[in-house]
Amino acid sequence: MREEVPPRVGQAPSAVNLPPGGSVLSVHVAPLGSARARTLNSDTPHLAASTMKVAVLAALHRGGRDLDTPVPVHNSFVSATYGPRFAVVRERDDDPAPWQALGTERTLRWLSERMIVHSSNLATNLCLAHVGLDAVAEVWHLARARHSVTGRGIDDLGAQAAGIVNVVTAADLARLLRRLPPELLDLLAANAHRVDLAAGLPPGTRVAFKNGWLPGVRHSGGIVYPQDAPPYSIAVCYTGPLATGHAIDDPAARLLARISAGYWARRHTLGREQITHHDGTLRAAGG
């Protein structure tokens, strides 16, 4: 199915709006090299959480920068609104190492590794400050993303109050992952947070993935490499009350693990079978 490439510049769509107690689950699964995808609400926008770090990583490596040049480690950033500067909230960051480096220098390569492997928010904003929002928008454009937008850095509350949000869809996340070069997939495969998608796979299975979580949000997208079947991309986005915002002890993470396990069980036939969800909404689709 032919896809139109979205414009390079545009307003970020609002994330999914839920009724009280409601939830939305989005799924996009496809074998690499196949135009057939298994989809459920795959174009529904969700708040991106840490999945936006994949686009920042791709932009950083695409920009031709010397990633081994040391840069200052600080916690003061220009808002997307160009208003007062903002800082990352340390208590909500999952990686202590960049905070221990405050006031010193680290390379962009080191920061990008902390951003992906340990999901560091501070490292993410430092990488984003060097690459710029326009470069990240270009990455989404080249991935033929339809709805996903990275509009601000993490904890840019001024931008958030102005309605500037980071959003992702399962389909766009899968498109981006499928276009990453091998060296970036190797970095994603080192992800230290072995929950959700990874938890649904047999131990030792290679999966290059990035997950993200906030209260009310749990997402994960990656490329799975079975030894006995073709590799496949899988992206699952969940918004709803199951997501506690905890890194590990999260019912939504267990939901994603069950979905991951279900597609692993079908890995031999993903390229040809028609899969129907119990309510009839999960379907095979082109592109």
Short mmCIF file of C-alpha atoms in Angstrom, two decimals:
data_model
loop_
_atom_site.label_atom_id
_atom_site.label_comp_id
_atom_site.label_asym_id
_atom_site.label_seq_id
_atom_site.Cartn_x
_atom_site.Cartn_y
_atom_site.Cartn_z
CA MET A 1 0.00 0.00 0.00
CA ARG A 2 1.40 3.37 -0.97
CA GLU A 3 2.01 5.76 1.92
CA GLU A 4 2.15 9.52 1.68
CA VAL A 5 5.13 11.11 3.38
CA PRO A 6 3.99 13.60 6.04
CA PRO A 7 5.10 17.24 5.95
CA ARG A 8 8.38 18.11 7.62
CA VAL A 9 6.89 20.84 9.79
CA GLY A 10 3.56 20.64 11.56
CA GLN A 11 1.62 20.82 14.80
CA ALA A 12 2.01 17.79 17.01
CA PRO A 13 -1.24 15.85 17.29
CA SER A 14 -2.79 15.45 20.72
CA ALA A 15 -2.15 12.17 22.46
CA VAL A 16 -5.03 9.77 22.85
CA ASN A 17 -7.89 11.10 25.00
CA LEU A 18 -9.47 8.44 27.20
CA PRO A 19 -12.81 8.25 28.96
CA PRO A 20 -12.54 7.77 32.76
CA GLY A 21 -11.10 4.33 33.39
CA GLY A 22 -10.62 3.70 29.68
CA SER A 23 -7.57 2.41 27.85
CA VAL A 24 -6.21 2.12 24.31
CA LEU A 25 -3.89 -0.61 23.05
CA SER A 26 -2.01 -0.25 19.76
CA VAL A 27 -0.06 -2.99 17.99
CA HIS A 28 2.02 -3.17 14.81
CA VAL A 29 3.86 -6.39 13.92
CA ALA A 30 5.51 -7.32 10.61
CA PRO A 31 8.33 -9.59 9.38
CA LEU A 32 11.30 -7.64 8.05
CA GLY A 33 11.10 -7.39 4.28
CA SER A 34 7.34 -7.94 4.25
CA ALA A 35 4.66 -5.37 3.43
CA ARG A 36 2.09 -7.26 5.51
CA ALA A 37 1.60 -5.99 9.04
CA ARG A 38 -0.64 -7.09 11.89
CA THR A 39 -2.27 -3.98 13.27
CA LEU A 40 -4.55 -2.85 16.04
CA ASN A 41 -5.14 0.90 16.42
CA SER A 42 -1.61 1.25 15.03
CA ASP A 43 -2.05 4.89 13.92
CA THR A 44 -3.46 6.07 17.26
CA PRO A 45 -1.18 8.71 18.86
CA HIS A 46 0.08 8.12 22.40
CA LEU A 47 2.34 10.20 24.61
CA ALA A 48 5.76 8.98 23.53
CA ALA A 49 7.49 8.54 26.91
CA SER A 50 11.04 7.26 26.35
CA THR A 51 10.37 5.84 22.89
CA MET A 52 11.25 9.33 21.60
CA LYS A 53 14.86 8.50 22.49
CA VAL A 54 15.10 6.24 19.44
CA ALA A 55 14.49 9.22 17.13
CA VAL A 56 17.03 11.32 19.03
CA LEU A 57 19.58 8.51 18.68
CA ALA A 58 18.96 8.22 14.93
CA ALA A 59 19.27 11.98 14.45
CA LEU A 60 22.50 12.13 16.45
CA HIS A 61 24.16 9.41 14.39
CA ARG A 62 22.84 10.75 11.11
CA GLY A 63 24.19 14.24 11.65
CA GLY A 64 27.85 13.55 10.85
CA ARG A 65 29.06 14.74 14.25
CA ASP A 66 32.21 13.45 15.88
CA LEU A 67 30.57 11.43 18.63
CA ASP A 68 33.86 11.05 20.47
CA THR A 69 34.25 14.78 21.10
CA PRO A 70 33.74 15.57 24.83
CA VAL A 71 30.82 17.87 25.68
CA PRO A 72 29.88 19.52 29.00
CA VAL A 73 27.41 17.67 31.19
CA HIS A 74 24.92 20.17 32.62
CA ASN A 75 21.26 20.39 33.59
CA SER A 76 20.00 23.59 32.02
CA PHE A 77 18.19 23.55 28.68
CA VAL A 78 16.45 25.92 26.28
CA SER A 79 12.69 25.37 26.24
CA ALA A 80 10.91 24.58 22.99
CA THR A 81 8.90 27.75 23.71
CA TYR A 82 12.15 29.78 23.94
CA GLY A 83 10.93 30.89 27.36
CA PRO A 84 12.74 30.30 30.67
CA ARG A 85 15.31 27.52 30.69
CA PHE A 86 14.32 24.24 32.32
CA ALA A 87 16.00 21.31 34.05
CA VAL A 88 15.51 17.56 34.18
CA VAL A 89 13.90 16.25 37.37
CA ARG A 90 16.53 13.98 38.90
CA GLU A 91 14.05 11.90 40.91
CA ARG A 92 12.33 10.75 37.70
CA ASP A 93 15.53 9.68 35.95
CA ASP A 94 16.43 6.00 35.81
CA ASP A 95 20.19 6.38 35.34
CA PRO A 96 22.49 7.89 38.01
CA ALA A 97 25.68 7.90 35.92
CA PRO A 98 25.13 11.16 33.97
CA TRP A 99 24.19 12.93 37.20
CA GLN A 100 27.48 11.84 38.73
CA ALA A 101 29.20 13.46 35.73
CA LEU A 102 27.62 16.91 36.21
CA GLY A 103 30.23 19.64 35.83
CA THR A 104 32.56 17.40 33.84
CA GLU A 105 32.63 16.31 30.19
CA ARG A 106 31.50 13.15 28.46
CA THR A 107 31.38 12.20 24.80
CA LEU A 108 28.16 12.21 22.79
CA ARG A 109 28.76 8.51 22.19
CA TRP A 110 28.77 7.84 25.93
CA LEU A 111 25.67 9.99 26.43
CA SER A 112 23.79 8.25 23.61
CA GLU A 113 24.61 4.88 25.14
CA ARG A 114 23.28 6.00 28.54
CA MET A 115 20.17 7.36 26.79
CA ILE A 116 19.35 4.01 25.17
CA VAL A 117 20.83 1.31 27.38
CA HIS A 118 19.84 2.88 30.72
CA SER A 119 17.12 5.30 29.49
CA SER A 120 18.81 8.36 30.98
CA ASN A 121 16.64 11.48 30.74
CA LEU A 122 19.54 13.84 31.39
CA ALA A 123 21.65 12.21 28.67
CA THR A 124 18.67 12.44 26.32
CA ASN A 125 18.31 16.18 26.74
CA LEU A 126 22.05 16.68 26.31
CA CYS A 127 21.95 14.70 23.05
CA LEU A 128 18.82 16.55 21.89
CA ALA A 129 20.43 19.91 22.65
CA HIS A 130 23.32 19.03 20.34
CA VAL A 131 21.28 17.59 17.49
CA GLY A 132 18.25 19.89 17.60
CA LEU A 133 14.51 19.29 17.20
CA ASP A 134 14.62 19.92 13.44
CA ALA A 135 17.05 17.02 12.95
CA VAL A 136 14.77 14.71 14.93
CA ALA A 137 11.79 15.85 12.84
CA GLU A 138 13.79 14.97 9.73
CA VAL A 139 14.38 11.46 11.07
CA TRP A 140 10.64 10.94 11.54
CA HIS A 141 10.05 12.31 8.03
CA LEU A 142 12.57 9.95 6.46
CA ALA A 143 11.00 7.03 8.32
CA ARG A 144 7.70 7.97 6.63
CA ALA A 145 6.07 8.50 10.01
CA ARG A 146 2.50 9.68 9.73
CA HIS A 147 1.74 11.05 13.19
CA SER A 148 4.78 10.88 15.50
CA VAL A 149 6.37 14.12 16.64
CA THR A 150 9.22 14.99 19.01
CA GLY A 151 8.36 18.54 19.98
CA ARG A 152 10.30 19.12 23.19
CA GLY A 153 12.87 17.79 25.61
CA ILE A 154 12.07 15.75 28.69
CA ASP A 155 10.66 17.79 31.61
CA ASP A 156 10.16 20.90 29.47
CA LEU A 157 7.10 21.86 31.50
CA GLY A 158 6.74 25.24 29.84
CA ALA A 159 6.41 23.60 26.44
CA GLN A 160 4.06 21.01 27.88
CA ALA A 161 1.83 23.76 29.28
CA ALA A 162 1.83 25.37 25.83
CA GLY A 163 0.53 22.13 24.29
CA ILE A 164 3.84 20.97 22.79
CA VAL A 165 4.01 17.22 23.29
CA ASN A 166 6.00 14.18 22.20
CA VAL A 167 3.72 11.61 20.57
CA VAL A 168 4.27 8.25 18.91
CA THR A 169 2.19 5.60 17.19
CA ALA A 170 2.91 1.90 17.05
CA ALA A 171 3.10 2.01 13.25
CA ASP A 172 5.53 4.94 13.19
CA LEU A 173 7.75 3.42 15.86
CA ALA A 174 7.96 0.19 13.87
CA ARG A 175 8.78 2.15 10.68
CA LEU A 176 11.59 3.99 12.44
CA LEU A 177 13.07 0.84 13.96
CA ARG A 178 13.07 -0.96 10.61
CA ARG A 179 15.19 1.82 9.08
CA LEU A 180 17.92 1.91 11.72
CA PRO A 181 21.43 0.82 10.70
CA PRO A 182 22.96 -2.29 12.32
CA GLU A 183 25.18 -0.38 14.75
CA LEU A 184 22.17 1.38 16.28
CA LEU A 185 20.22 -1.86 16.51
CA ASP A 186 23.21 -3.32 18.36
CA LEU A 187 22.90 -0.49 20.88
CA LEU A 188 19.16 -1.12 21.29
CA ALA A 189 19.91 -4.81 21.82
CA ALA A 190 21.95 -3.82 24.90
CA ASN A 191 18.88 -2.25 26.57
CA ALA A 192 19.21 -2.96 30.29
CA HIS A 193 15.45 -2.80 30.96
CA ARG A 194 14.58 -6.40 30.01
CA VAL A 195 10.84 -6.07 30.61
CA ASP A 196 7.68 -5.93 28.42
CA LEU A 197 8.71 -7.16 24.93
CA ALA A 198 11.91 -8.84 26.13
CA ALA A 199 10.12 -10.54 29.02
CA GLY A 200 7.78 -12.25 26.55
CA LEU A 201 10.62 -13.94 24.66
CA PRO A 202 12.66 -17.03 25.53
CA PRO A 203 15.82 -16.21 27.51
CA GLY A 204 18.73 -15.36 25.25
CA THR A 205 16.59 -14.25 22.29
CA ARG A 206 18.12 -11.24 20.56
CA VAL A 207 15.79 -8.24 20.57
CA ALA A 208 16.84 -4.68 19.68
CA PHE A 209 14.25 -2.57 21.46
CA LYS A 210 13.39 0.54 23.42
CA ASN A 211 10.66 0.83 26.01
CA GLY A 212 9.09 3.77 27.78
CA TRP A 213 6.80 4.28 30.74
CA LEU A 214 4.95 6.99 32.60
CA PRO A 215 1.93 6.82 34.89
CA GLY A 216 -0.80 5.86 32.45
CA VAL A 217 1.58 4.98 29.59
CA ARG A 218 3.60 1.86 28.68
CA HIS A 219 5.20 1.33 25.25
CA SER A 220 7.84 -0.90 23.72
CA GLY A 221 9.08 -1.37 20.18
CA GLY A 222 11.83 -3.50 18.73
CA ILE A 223 13.19 -5.97 16.21
CA VAL A 224 13.11 -9.63 17.31
CA TYR A 225 15.66 -12.07 15.86
CA PRO A 226 14.54 -15.71 16.24
CA GLN A 227 17.11 -18.36 15.34
CA ASP A 228 14.50 -20.46 13.57
CA ALA A 229 12.37 -17.84 11.77
CA PRO A 230 12.79 -14.50 9.96
CA PRO A 231 13.23 -11.40 12.16
CA TYR A 232 10.19 -9.25 12.76
CA SER A 233 9.38 -5.79 14.07
CA ILE A 234 6.90 -5.35 16.89
CA ALA A 235 5.65 -2.16 18.51
CA VAL A 236 3.04 -2.06 21.26
CA CYS A 237 1.70 1.14 22.81
CA TYR A 238 -0.65 1.15 25.80
CA THR A 239 -2.36 4.12 27.44
CA GLY A 240 -4.58 3.42 30.42
CA PRO A 241 -4.86 2.66 34.13
CA LEU A 242 -2.83 -0.56 34.06
CA ALA A 243 0.34 1.51 33.57
CA THR A 244 1.63 2.42 37.02
CA GLY A 245 4.74 4.23 35.83
CA HIS A 246 7.04 1.77 37.59
CA ALA A 247 9.97 0.42 35.59
CA ILE A 248 9.43 -3.25 36.47
CA ASP A 249 6.42 -3.91 38.72
CA ASP A 250 3.84 -2.69 36.21
CA PRO A 251 0.73 -4.62 35.10
CA ALA A 252 0.97 -2.91 31.70
CA ALA A 253 4.50 -4.27 31.28
CA ARG A 254 3.13 -7.75 31.90
CA LEU A 255 0.40 -7.12 29.32
CA LEU A 256 3.04 -6.20 26.73
CA ALA A 257 5.03 -9.31 27.66
CA ARG A 258 1.98 -11.49 26.99
CA ILE A 259 1.45 -9.83 23.61
CA SER A 260 5.12 -10.33 22.78
CA ALA A 261 4.90 -14.00 23.76
CA GLY A 262 1.82 -14.46 21.58
CA TYR A 263 3.58 -13.18 18.47
CA TRP A 264 6.67 -15.21 19.28
CA ALA A 265 4.47 -18.29 19.20
CA ARG A 266 3.32 -17.27 15.69
CA ARG A 267 6.80 -16.32 14.43
CA HIS A 268 6.89 -19.01 11.73
CA THR A 269 3.69 -17.81 10.05
CA LEU A 270 3.72 -14.04 10.57
CA GLY A 271 4.49 -13.43 6.91
CA ARG A 272 1.47 -15.26 5.58
CA GLU A 273 -1.26 -15.87 8.14
CA GLN A 274 -4.32 -13.71 8.78
CA ILE A 275 -4.54 -13.00 12.49
CA THR A 276 -7.82 -11.83 13.96
CA HIS A 277 -8.17 -10.34 17.42
CA HIS A 278 -10.93 -11.68 19.65
CA ASP A 279 -13.03 -8.59 18.94
CA GLY A 280 -12.30 -8.69 15.22
CA THR A 281 -10.14 -5.57 15.19
CA LEU A 282 -6.67 -7.04 14.74
CA ARG A 283 -6.11 -7.45 11.04
CA ALA A 284 -3.51 -7.96 8.37
CA ALA A 285 -2.71 -4.75 6.53
CA GLY A 286 -0.32 -3.48 3.91
CA GLY A 287 2.63 -1.30 4.76
#
